[in-house]
Every structure is written in structure tokens, then in C-alpha cells.
Amino acid sequence: MRATTLANRLLDLPGVSVSQVAWQGQQLVIDVRLRVKRLACPDCGHSLRAGYDTRTVPSWWRHLDHGPHQVVVRCLLRRLACPQHGVRVQAVPFARPGARFTRDFEDVTAFLATKTDKTTIARFLRIDWDTVGRICQRVVADGLDTGRLDRLVHVGVDEVSWKKRHNYLTLVTDHDAKKVVWGRPGRDTATLDAFFDDLGPDRSGRIEAVSMDMGPAYARSVRADGHAPAATICYDPFHAVKLVTDALDVERRKAWNELRASGDAEAAKRFKGARWCLLKNPTHLDEGQAAVLRRLRRRGGDVWRAYTLKEAFRAIFSGDLTPQEAGQLIDRWVSRASRSRLPAFVKASKTIRKHREGILAALRLGINNARAEGLNSVVRLIFRRARGFHSPEAALALVMLTCGPITLRLPHEQASIRAG
Ligand SMILES: [Zn+2]
């Protein structure tokens, strides 16, 4: 077998023939010719027979490694005059527009990015993390299901912080498909307005329910004309429980500060360690934590009262109550909390009373976090990884790759298995 024929088989790139193989140091450099004669615009695919001029543009892409060697594909490209995009360098079938890597290389990178961490990828593929981010963006732009916004009925809106210090993204989840279908940097009314702009009035009008946290920003956008003013707004029980858990944390911190101020440093230290025992679900406590909880119980006082209020609230959403029963318990809880003389709980009880209908709507429609919990924990995991990116768009792309409606195939799984 001639070296170029062998290289053709090994390279296995669509639409090209190998014309020459050479070593440059540790790199295997493969020169290829495009088989098609027509030139295609990289932006719109518009194809032309004639080039803009006779000049060629030397171009290269990194391909999958061969053993320890990096493989570089080179090709002389031509320019065309797209009626819409002007003079552009022609598109190639084996790489995405603007990429310095072949599709195969990018697909492998994107696959790994959804599975493993930054250090592993950087070492294995010998590219930096921001390059991984840009690759993820291209793979998502190329492979995301374009019909993902067409049949939305029950959606969830969430804010996620992707870096420390006020870097937020808004994510929209399709509750029925259990996929993240839309995202954008920011977390205010305008951020969600952009979602409805992308959807347009028809598709927006078909949305029946939107779940969200209890802040006013997202609700304002949903209620706006041309968005989904008739949709039921649901407040995820998860967010309600979190609000009450935060109130407990406020009371706990207050008690701790008082202990510290009283000079009992030892007790304050012990008490600080009690944080997780109080905030965690009691069935998730280990032996030692359960003992701490029993001690707190014997101590009694405001913190223990706050704890029982939190647990009573959490129990309402354990899943075995009808919305009607839950409604009665919420009312009873609100009245108990509002008379508790614990400022954080008085405040929380007002918020819960105000959002009562939305909380019950979430129960009635079965839109709750338990359902999306699996998705949420994946999103959280991905966001931890995405912190290394410098751009929010890259973080978003990684989320869409992992949790969005996208089919990611490795080179050997491609339908076009390019044998022969
Ligand atoms: Zn074009």
C-alpha cells in the first residue's frame, strides 16, 4: 500500500484525498486536497463554482494524535465571494468554520469536557482550558437540537452562579424533556425577556407553567404582554424550603455571636460546628452529628425552636400530602412562624404567605425540584468545572453539552463511518 493511500485510510476525513505525508519534528503533517470542486461559504453554506480570485490560502488544523505524535492536516483553500457574507475563505467538510481543529478532534474534546476535569483534558489533549471552552461553543452551535424551543409547556427558570462574585447565568429547563434548553448571562428581568424574544409570541403563548425562585425579576418578565401572562407561576418547594433553612441559619449565627460575645469561647466553637447538623436533613446525619443535634435539643432555646420550625416546614413537602393538605399545613406553619418572635422566621413567614398559591401550584402540577433534582445536581457539577473558563458563553456551552438536547458522537460512532 502506498503511503498516501495508507494515510488516507488512517486519517479518514470526509471529502479529502491525501497528497503528501511528512514529518516536521514530532509532528506528522498531512497535506490534503478537497475532492469537491464547488466552493462553500463557511457561514451559510452557499456554494459557488467560481472562486473570488486564483490565490490560495494555506490553512491547517490539528487532528487526533497518532500515538505520541500530533497530527496536523494542511490544505490550500480558495476564497469565494458569498452574496451575503462577502469574500470568505471556503469551508471544509472536516472542520467547523473558524476552527483550528478537525471536527473529530473537537468532538472528542467536547465529549471529554462533559466527563472529566480540566487537568485531565489539558494533559491528555495538550490544549488549554479556554480552548476547550471555545471548542464546546462550536460543537454546541453545530449540534444543538434546533426544535428544542418548539414544544415548551412546563418550564423552569433558574439562576446559577458560575464564578464566585456575582457571575450569574439564567437557565431555562424544559420540565417535560428534562433538558436545559436555553441560557444567558445575567439574572434579571431583561435576561428572561431575551428568552421570550427568542421564543416569539406564538410559542410563548403555549407555555402553561413556569417554575422559579421567589424573587420578583423572573415573574415580572413572564407576566409581560406578549410573553406568557396566562401561565401559572410555580414556586418550587425546594426554593421555599431553602428560604426557611436560610432563616434558621440567621438565627443560628445570631446565637453563636451572642455566645462568643459572652466570652464562652469553647461553647461558641462547639456551636459553630453544629451548623451542618442543623441545616442538613436529619436522616442524612452521621452518628456524631446526631449526637450534636441531641445536645442542641437539650439546650433548647431559640435555635432549637428555629430548628423545629424548619423541620416542620420541610416535612410539608415530603411528597405524601395532597395540595389541599399541604395548603392547610402551610397556613398553620405561617401563623406559628409569624408568632415565633424569631425575626428571620417572621420575615420568612411573610414571604411564604405571599407566595402560597405558587408553591401549591408547583405541588399540583408536579413541578418540583425532586423531579429536576437529577438535572440540577449535574448542572452544579458542571458549573464547578466551568469556573475555570473566562467567558460565560463557554460555561453555558458546557452546560448545554451536558444537559441540553444535543447528540454528541465520537468519531467511530458517526453515521458516516467513512470506510473505504
Ligand atoms: Zn455566506
Coordinates of C-alpha atoms and ligand atoms in Angstrom, one line a residue:
M1 CA 0.0 0.0 0.0
R2 CA 1.3 3.4 -0.9
A3 CA 2.0 5.8 2.0
T4 CA -0.7 8.3 0.8
T5 CA -3.3 5.5 0.5
L6 CA -2.5 4.3 3.9
A7 CA -2.6 7.9 5.3
N8 CA -6.0 8.3 3.6
R9 CA -7.4 5.3 5.5
L10 CA -5.8 6.3 8.8
L11 CA -6.8 9.9 8.5
D12 CA -10.4 9.0 7.5
L13 CA -11.5 12.6 6.9
P14 CA -14.5 13.2 4.7
G15 CA -14.2 14.9 1.4
V16 CA -10.4 14.8 1.1
S17 CA -7.5 12.9 -0.5
V18 CA -4.1 12.8 0.9
S19 CA -1.4 14.2 -1.4
Q20 CA 1.6 14.0 0.9
V21 CA 2.8 12.9 4.3
A22 CA 5.8 14.3 6.0
W23 CA 7.4 14.7 9.5
Q24 CA 8.1 18.0 11.0
G25 CA 9.9 17.3 14.2
Q26 CA 7.5 15.3 16.3
Q27 CA 4.5 16.4 14.2
L28 CA 3.0 14.3 11.4
V29 CA 2.0 16.7 8.7
I30 CA -0.6 15.5 6.2
D31 CA -1.3 17.6 3.1
V32 CA -4.8 17.0 1.6
R33 CA -6.8 18.1 -1.4
L34 CA -10.5 18.7 -1.3
R35 CA -12.4 16.4 -3.6
V36 CA -15.4 18.7 -4.3
K37 CA -14.8 21.4 -6.8
R38 CA -17.5 23.8 -5.7
L39 CA -16.6 26.4 -3.0
A40 CA -18.9 26.8 0.0
C41 CA -19.3 29.8 2.3
P42 CA -18.3 28.9 5.9
D43 CA -21.2 31.0 7.3
C44 CA -24.2 29.9 5.2
G45 CA -23.1 27.0 3.0
H46 CA -23.9 28.9 -0.2
S47 CA -21.9 27.2 -2.9
L48 CA -20.2 28.7 -5.9
R49 CA -18.4 27.2 -8.8
A50 CA -16.0 30.1 -9.3
G51 CA -13.5 31.5 -6.8
Y52 CA -13.2 35.1 -5.9
D53 CA -9.6 35.0 -7.2
T54 CA -6.9 32.4 -8.1
R55 CA -5.0 33.0 -4.9
T56 CA -4.9 30.1 -2.4
V57 CA -4.9 30.4 1.4
P58 CA -2.6 27.9 3.2
S59 CA -4.6 26.5 6.1
W60 CA -4.0 23.9 8.8
W61 CA -5.9 22.0 11.5
R62 CA -4.9 19.8 14.4
H63 CA -6.3 16.3 14.1
L64 CA -6.4 13.5 16.6
D65 CA -3.0 12.4 17.8
H66 CA -1.3 9.3 16.4
G67 CA 0.3 7.7 19.4
P68 CA 2.6 10.3 20.9
H69 CA 2.6 12.4 17.7
Q70 CA 0.4 15.4 17.0
V71 CA -1.2 15.2 13.6
V72 CA -1.6 18.3 11.5
V73 CA -3.8 18.5 8.4
R74 CA -2.8 21.0 5.8
C75 CA -4.8 22.2 2.8
L76 CA -4.7 25.1 0.3
L77 CA -8.1 26.8 0.4
R78 CA -9.6 29.2 -2.0
R79 CA -11.6 32.4 -1.5
L80 CA -15.2 32.9 -2.7
A81 CA -17.5 35.9 -2.8
C82 CA -20.6 35.0 -0.9
P83 CA -23.5 37.3 -2.0
Q84 CA -24.4 37.6 1.7
H85 CA -21.1 37.4 3.6
G86 CA -18.7 38.9 1.1
V87 CA -15.2 37.5 0.5
R88 CA -14.6 34.4 2.7
V89 CA -12.2 31.5 2.8
Q90 CA -14.0 28.4 1.6
A91 CA -15.5 25.9 4.2
V92 CA -14.1 22.4 4.6
P93 CA -16.2 19.3 5.4
F94 CA -13.9 18.1 8.1
A95 CA -13.7 21.2 10.3
R96 CA -16.1 23.7 11.7
P97 CA -15.9 27.3 10.5
G98 CA -13.2 29.3 12.3
A99 CA -11.8 26.2 14.0
R100 CA -8.1 25.3 14.1
F101 CA -9.0 21.7 14.9
T102 CA -10.8 19.0 12.9
R103 CA -14.3 18.0 13.8
D104 CA -13.1 14.7 15.1
F105 CA -10.7 16.4 17.5
E106 CA -13.4 18.8 18.6
D107 CA -16.0 16.1 19.2
V108 CA -13.5 14.1 21.3
T109 CA -12.7 17.3 23.3
A110 CA -16.4 18.1 23.9
F111 CA -17.1 14.5 24.9
L112 CA -14.2 14.6 27.5
A113 CA -15.3 18.0 28.8
T114 CA -18.7 16.6 29.8
K115 CA -17.0 13.7 31.6
T116 CA -13.8 14.8 33.2
D117 CA -11.9 17.7 34.7
K118 CA -9.7 20.4 33.3
T119 CA -6.3 19.0 34.3
T120 CA -7.0 15.6 32.7
I121 CA -8.1 17.2 29.5
A122 CA -5.3 19.6 29.3
R123 CA -2.8 16.8 29.8
F124 CA -4.4 14.3 27.6
L125 CA -5.1 16.6 24.6
R126 CA -2.4 19.2 25.1
I127 CA -4.7 22.2 24.8
D128 CA -5.6 24.8 27.4
W129 CA -9.0 25.1 29.1
D130 CA -10.2 28.2 27.3
T131 CA -9.5 26.4 24.0
V132 CA -11.7 23.6 25.4
G133 CA -14.4 26.3 26.1
R134 CA -14.3 27.7 22.5
I135 CA -14.5 24.1 21.2
C136 CA -17.5 23.5 23.3
Q137 CA -19.2 26.6 21.9
R138 CA -18.6 25.5 18.4
V139 CA -19.8 21.9 19.0
V140 CA -23.0 23.3 20.7
A141 CA -23.7 25.8 17.9
D142 CA -23.4 23.0 15.5
G143 CA -25.3 20.2 17.2
L144 CA -27.9 21.6 19.5
D145 CA -31.5 20.5 18.6
T146 CA -33.0 23.4 16.7
G147 CA -36.5 22.3 17.6
R148 CA -35.8 22.5 21.4
L149 CA -37.9 25.6 21.9
D150 CA -40.9 24.4 19.8
R151 CA -42.9 22.4 22.3
L152 CA -42.4 24.0 25.6
V153 CA -45.3 23.7 28.1
H154 CA -43.8 23.4 31.6
V155 CA -40.5 25.3 32.0
G156 CA -38.3 26.1 34.9
V157 CA -36.1 29.2 35.3
D158 CA -33.1 29.2 37.5
E159 CA -30.2 31.4 38.2
V160 CA -26.8 29.7 38.7
S161 CA -23.6 31.4 39.7
W162 CA -20.8 30.1 37.6
K163 CA -18.0 32.0 39.2
K164 CA -17.5 33.4 42.7
R165 CA -18.7 37.0 42.9
H166 CA -21.8 37.9 41.0
N167 CA -21.4 36.0 37.8
Y168 CA -24.7 34.6 37.1
L169 CA -26.4 32.7 34.3
T170 CA -30.1 32.2 33.8
L171 CA -31.0 28.7 32.6
V172 CA -34.4 27.6 31.2
T173 CA -35.3 23.9 31.7
D174 CA -37.9 22.0 29.8
H175 CA -39.5 20.1 32.7
D176 CA -41.1 17.6 30.4
A177 CA -38.0 16.7 28.4
K178 CA -35.8 17.3 31.5
K179 CA -33.3 19.2 29.4
V180 CA -31.8 22.6 29.7
V181 CA -33.0 24.4 26.6
W182 CA -31.8 28.0 26.9
G183 CA -29.3 30.0 28.8
R184 CA -27.9 33.5 29.0
P185 CA -25.6 35.5 31.3
G186 CA -27.4 37.6 33.8
R187 CA -30.3 37.1 36.2
D188 CA -32.7 40.0 35.9
T189 CA -36.0 40.6 34.1
A190 CA -34.2 41.6 30.9
T191 CA -32.3 38.3 30.9
L192 CA -35.6 36.4 30.8
D193 CA -37.1 38.9 28.3
A194 CA -34.5 37.7 25.9
F195 CA -35.8 34.1 26.2
F196 CA -39.3 35.3 25.3
D197 CA -37.8 37.3 22.4
D198 CA -36.2 34.1 21.1
L199 CA -39.4 32.2 21.5
G200 CA -41.7 34.7 19.9
P201 CA -45.4 35.3 20.9
D202 CA -46.8 32.0 19.5
R203 CA -44.5 29.6 21.3
S204 CA -44.5 31.8 24.4
G205 CA -48.3 31.7 24.5
R206 CA -48.3 27.9 24.6
I207 CA -46.4 27.9 27.9
E208 CA -48.7 26.8 30.7
A209 CA -46.5 26.9 33.8
V210 CA -43.2 28.4 34.8
S211 CA -41.4 27.5 37.9
M212 CA -38.9 29.8 39.5
D213 CA -37.4 31.1 42.8
M214 CA -39.4 33.7 44.8
G215 CA -37.5 36.8 43.6
P216 CA -39.6 39.3 41.6
A217 CA -37.4 39.5 38.5
Y218 CA -38.4 36.4 36.5
A219 CA -42.1 36.7 37.4
R220 CA -42.2 40.2 36.0
S221 CA -40.9 39.0 32.7
V222 CA -43.3 36.1 32.5
R223 CA -46.2 38.4 33.2
A224 CA -45.3 40.9 30.5
D225 CA -47.5 41.3 27.4
G226 CA -46.5 39.0 24.6
H227 CA -44.7 36.7 26.9
A228 CA -46.7 34.2 28.9
P229 CA -49.1 36.3 31.1
A230 CA -51.6 33.5 31.5
A231 CA -49.1 30.9 32.6
T232 CA -49.2 29.6 36.1
I233 CA -46.2 30.7 38.1
C234 CA -44.9 28.0 40.4
Y235 CA -42.6 28.3 43.2
D236 CA -40.5 25.3 43.6
P237 CA -40.8 23.8 47.1
F238 CA -37.1 23.4 47.0
H239 CA -36.7 27.2 47.0
A240 CA -39.3 27.7 49.7
V241 CA -37.5 25.2 51.9
K242 CA -34.2 26.9 51.2
L243 CA -35.7 30.2 52.3
V244 CA -36.7 28.7 55.6
T245 CA -33.4 27.0 56.0
D246 CA -31.7 30.3 55.5
A247 CA -33.8 31.8 58.2
L248 CA -32.6 29.0 60.5
D249 CA -29.0 29.9 59.6
V250 CA -29.6 33.5 60.5
E251 CA -30.9 32.5 64.0
R252 CA -28.0 30.1 64.4
R253 CA -25.4 32.7 63.6
K254 CA -27.1 35.2 65.9
A255 CA -27.0 32.7 68.8
W256 CA -23.4 31.9 68.0
N257 CA -22.4 35.6 68.0
E258 CA -24.1 36.0 71.4
L259 CA -22.2 33.0 72.8
R260 CA -18.9 34.5 71.5
A261 CA -19.7 37.9 73.0
S262 CA -20.5 36.3 76.3
G263 CA -16.8 35.1 76.4
D264 CA -17.6 31.4 76.4
A265 CA -15.2 30.7 73.5
E266 CA -15.3 26.9 74.0
A267 CA -19.1 26.7 73.7
A268 CA -19.1 29.1 70.7
K269 CA -16.6 26.8 69.0
R270 CA -18.7 23.7 69.6
F271 CA -21.7 25.6 68.4
K272 CA -20.1 26.7 65.2
G273 CA -19.6 23.0 64.3
A274 CA -23.3 22.5 64.8
R275 CA -24.1 24.3 61.5
W276 CA -24.4 21.2 59.3
C277 CA -26.3 19.2 61.9
L278 CA -28.9 21.9 61.9
L279 CA -29.1 22.6 58.2
K280 CA -29.0 19.0 56.9
N281 CA -31.9 16.7 56.6
P282 CA -31.8 14.8 60.0
T283 CA -31.9 11.4 58.2
H284 CA -28.6 12.3 56.5
L285 CA -26.7 12.9 59.7
D286 CA -23.9 10.6 60.9
E287 CA -23.6 9.3 64.4
G288 CA -21.6 12.2 65.7
Q289 CA -23.8 14.8 64.1
A290 CA -26.9 13.2 65.5
A291 CA -25.3 13.5 69.0
V292 CA -24.7 17.2 68.4
L293 CA -28.3 17.6 67.4
R294 CA -29.5 15.8 70.6
R295 CA -27.3 18.2 72.7
L296 CA -28.8 21.2 70.9
R297 CA -32.2 19.8 71.7
R298 CA -31.5 19.5 75.4
R299 CA -30.1 23.1 75.3
G300 CA -33.4 24.3 73.8
G301 CA -33.8 28.0 73.3
D302 CA -34.3 30.0 70.1
V303 CA -32.0 27.9 67.9
W304 CA -33.9 24.7 68.8
R305 CA -37.3 26.4 68.2
A306 CA -36.0 27.7 64.8
Y307 CA -34.9 24.2 64.0
T308 CA -38.2 22.6 64.7
L309 CA -39.9 25.3 62.6
K310 CA -37.6 24.5 59.7
E311 CA -38.2 20.8 60.0
A312 CA -41.9 21.2 60.2
F313 CA -41.8 23.2 57.0
R314 CA -39.6 20.7 55.2
A315 CA -42.0 17.9 56.2
I316 CA -44.8 19.6 54.3
F317 CA -43.0 18.7 51.1
S318 CA -42.0 15.2 51.8
G319 CA -44.3 14.1 49.0
D320 CA -47.2 12.3 50.7
L321 CA -49.6 15.2 51.0
T322 CA -52.3 16.4 48.6
P323 CA -52.0 20.1 47.7
Q324 CA -55.0 20.8 49.8
E325 CA -53.5 19.2 52.9
A326 CA -50.2 21.0 52.2
G327 CA -52.1 24.3 51.9
Q328 CA -53.6 23.8 55.4
L329 CA -50.2 22.9 56.8
I330 CA -48.6 25.9 55.2
D331 CA -51.2 28.2 56.7
R332 CA -50.7 26.7 60.1
W333 CA -46.9 27.0 59.7
V334 CA -47.2 30.6 58.6
S335 CA -49.2 31.5 61.7
R336 CA -46.8 29.7 64.0
A337 CA -43.7 31.2 62.4
S338 CA -45.2 34.7 62.4
R339 CA -45.7 34.5 66.2
S340 CA -42.3 32.9 66.9
R341 CA -40.6 36.2 67.8
L342 CA -37.7 34.9 65.7
P343 CA -37.2 37.9 63.3
A344 CA -35.8 35.8 60.5
F345 CA -38.8 33.5 60.7
V346 CA -41.3 36.3 61.0
K347 CA -39.8 37.6 57.7
A348 CA -39.8 34.2 56.1
S349 CA -43.4 33.6 57.1
K350 CA -44.5 36.8 55.2
T351 CA -42.7 35.6 52.1
I352 CA -44.2 32.2 52.2
R353 CA -47.7 33.6 52.8
K354 CA -47.3 35.9 49.8
H355 CA -46.2 33.0 47.5
R356 CA -48.6 30.4 48.9
E357 CA -50.5 29.9 45.7
G358 CA -47.4 29.5 43.6
I359 CA -46.0 26.9 46.0
L360 CA -49.2 24.9 45.9
A361 CA -49.4 25.2 42.1
A362 CA -46.0 23.6 41.9
L363 CA -47.3 20.7 44.1
R364 CA -50.5 20.4 42.0
L365 CA -48.6 20.3 38.7
G366 CA -45.9 18.1 40.0
I367 CA -43.3 20.7 39.1
N368 CA -40.9 20.4 41.9
N369 CA -37.3 20.2 42.3
A370 CA -37.3 16.5 43.2
R371 CA -38.2 15.9 39.5
A372 CA -35.4 18.1 38.2
E373 CA -33.1 17.3 41.0
G374 CA -31.0 14.9 39.0
L375 CA -30.6 17.6 36.4
N376 CA -29.8 20.3 39.0
S377 CA -27.0 18.2 40.5
V378 CA -25.5 17.6 37.1
V379 CA -25.7 21.4 36.4
R380 CA -24.0 22.1 39.7
L381 CA -21.2 19.7 39.0
I382 CA -20.7 21.2 35.5
F383 CA -20.6 24.7 36.9
R384 CA -17.9 23.8 39.3
R385 CA -15.8 22.7 36.3
A386 CA -16.9 25.7 34.2
R387 CA -15.4 28.1 36.8
G388 CA -12.1 27.7 35.0
F389 CA -13.5 29.3 31.9
H390 CA -13.0 33.0 31.3
S391 CA -16.2 33.5 29.4
P392 CA -19.8 32.9 30.4
E393 CA -20.6 31.7 26.9
A394 CA -18.1 28.8 27.4
A395 CA -19.7 27.9 30.8
L396 CA -23.1 27.9 29.1
A397 CA -21.8 25.8 26.2
L398 CA -20.6 23.2 28.7
V399 CA -24.0 23.1 30.4
M400 CA -25.8 22.7 27.1
L401 CA -23.4 19.9 26.0
T402 CA -24.1 18.0 29.2
C403 CA -27.7 18.8 29.9
G404 CA -29.1 20.1 26.7
P405 CA -30.9 18.4 23.8
I406 CA -27.7 17.6 21.8
T407 CA -26.3 14.4 20.4
L408 CA -22.6 14.1 20.9
R409 CA -20.9 11.4 18.8
L410 CA -17.3 10.2 18.9
P411 CA -15.6 9.8 15.6
H412 CA -16.1 6.0 15.5
E413 CA -19.8 6.4 16.3
Q414 CA -20.6 8.8 13.4
A415 CA -23.2 7.6 10.9
S416 CA -20.9 8.5 8.1
I417 CA -18.3 5.8 9.2
R418 CA -16.2 6.7 6.3
A419 CA -14.8 3.2 5.5
G420 CA -13.4 2.5 2.0
Ligands
ZN1 ZN -22.5 33.1 3.2

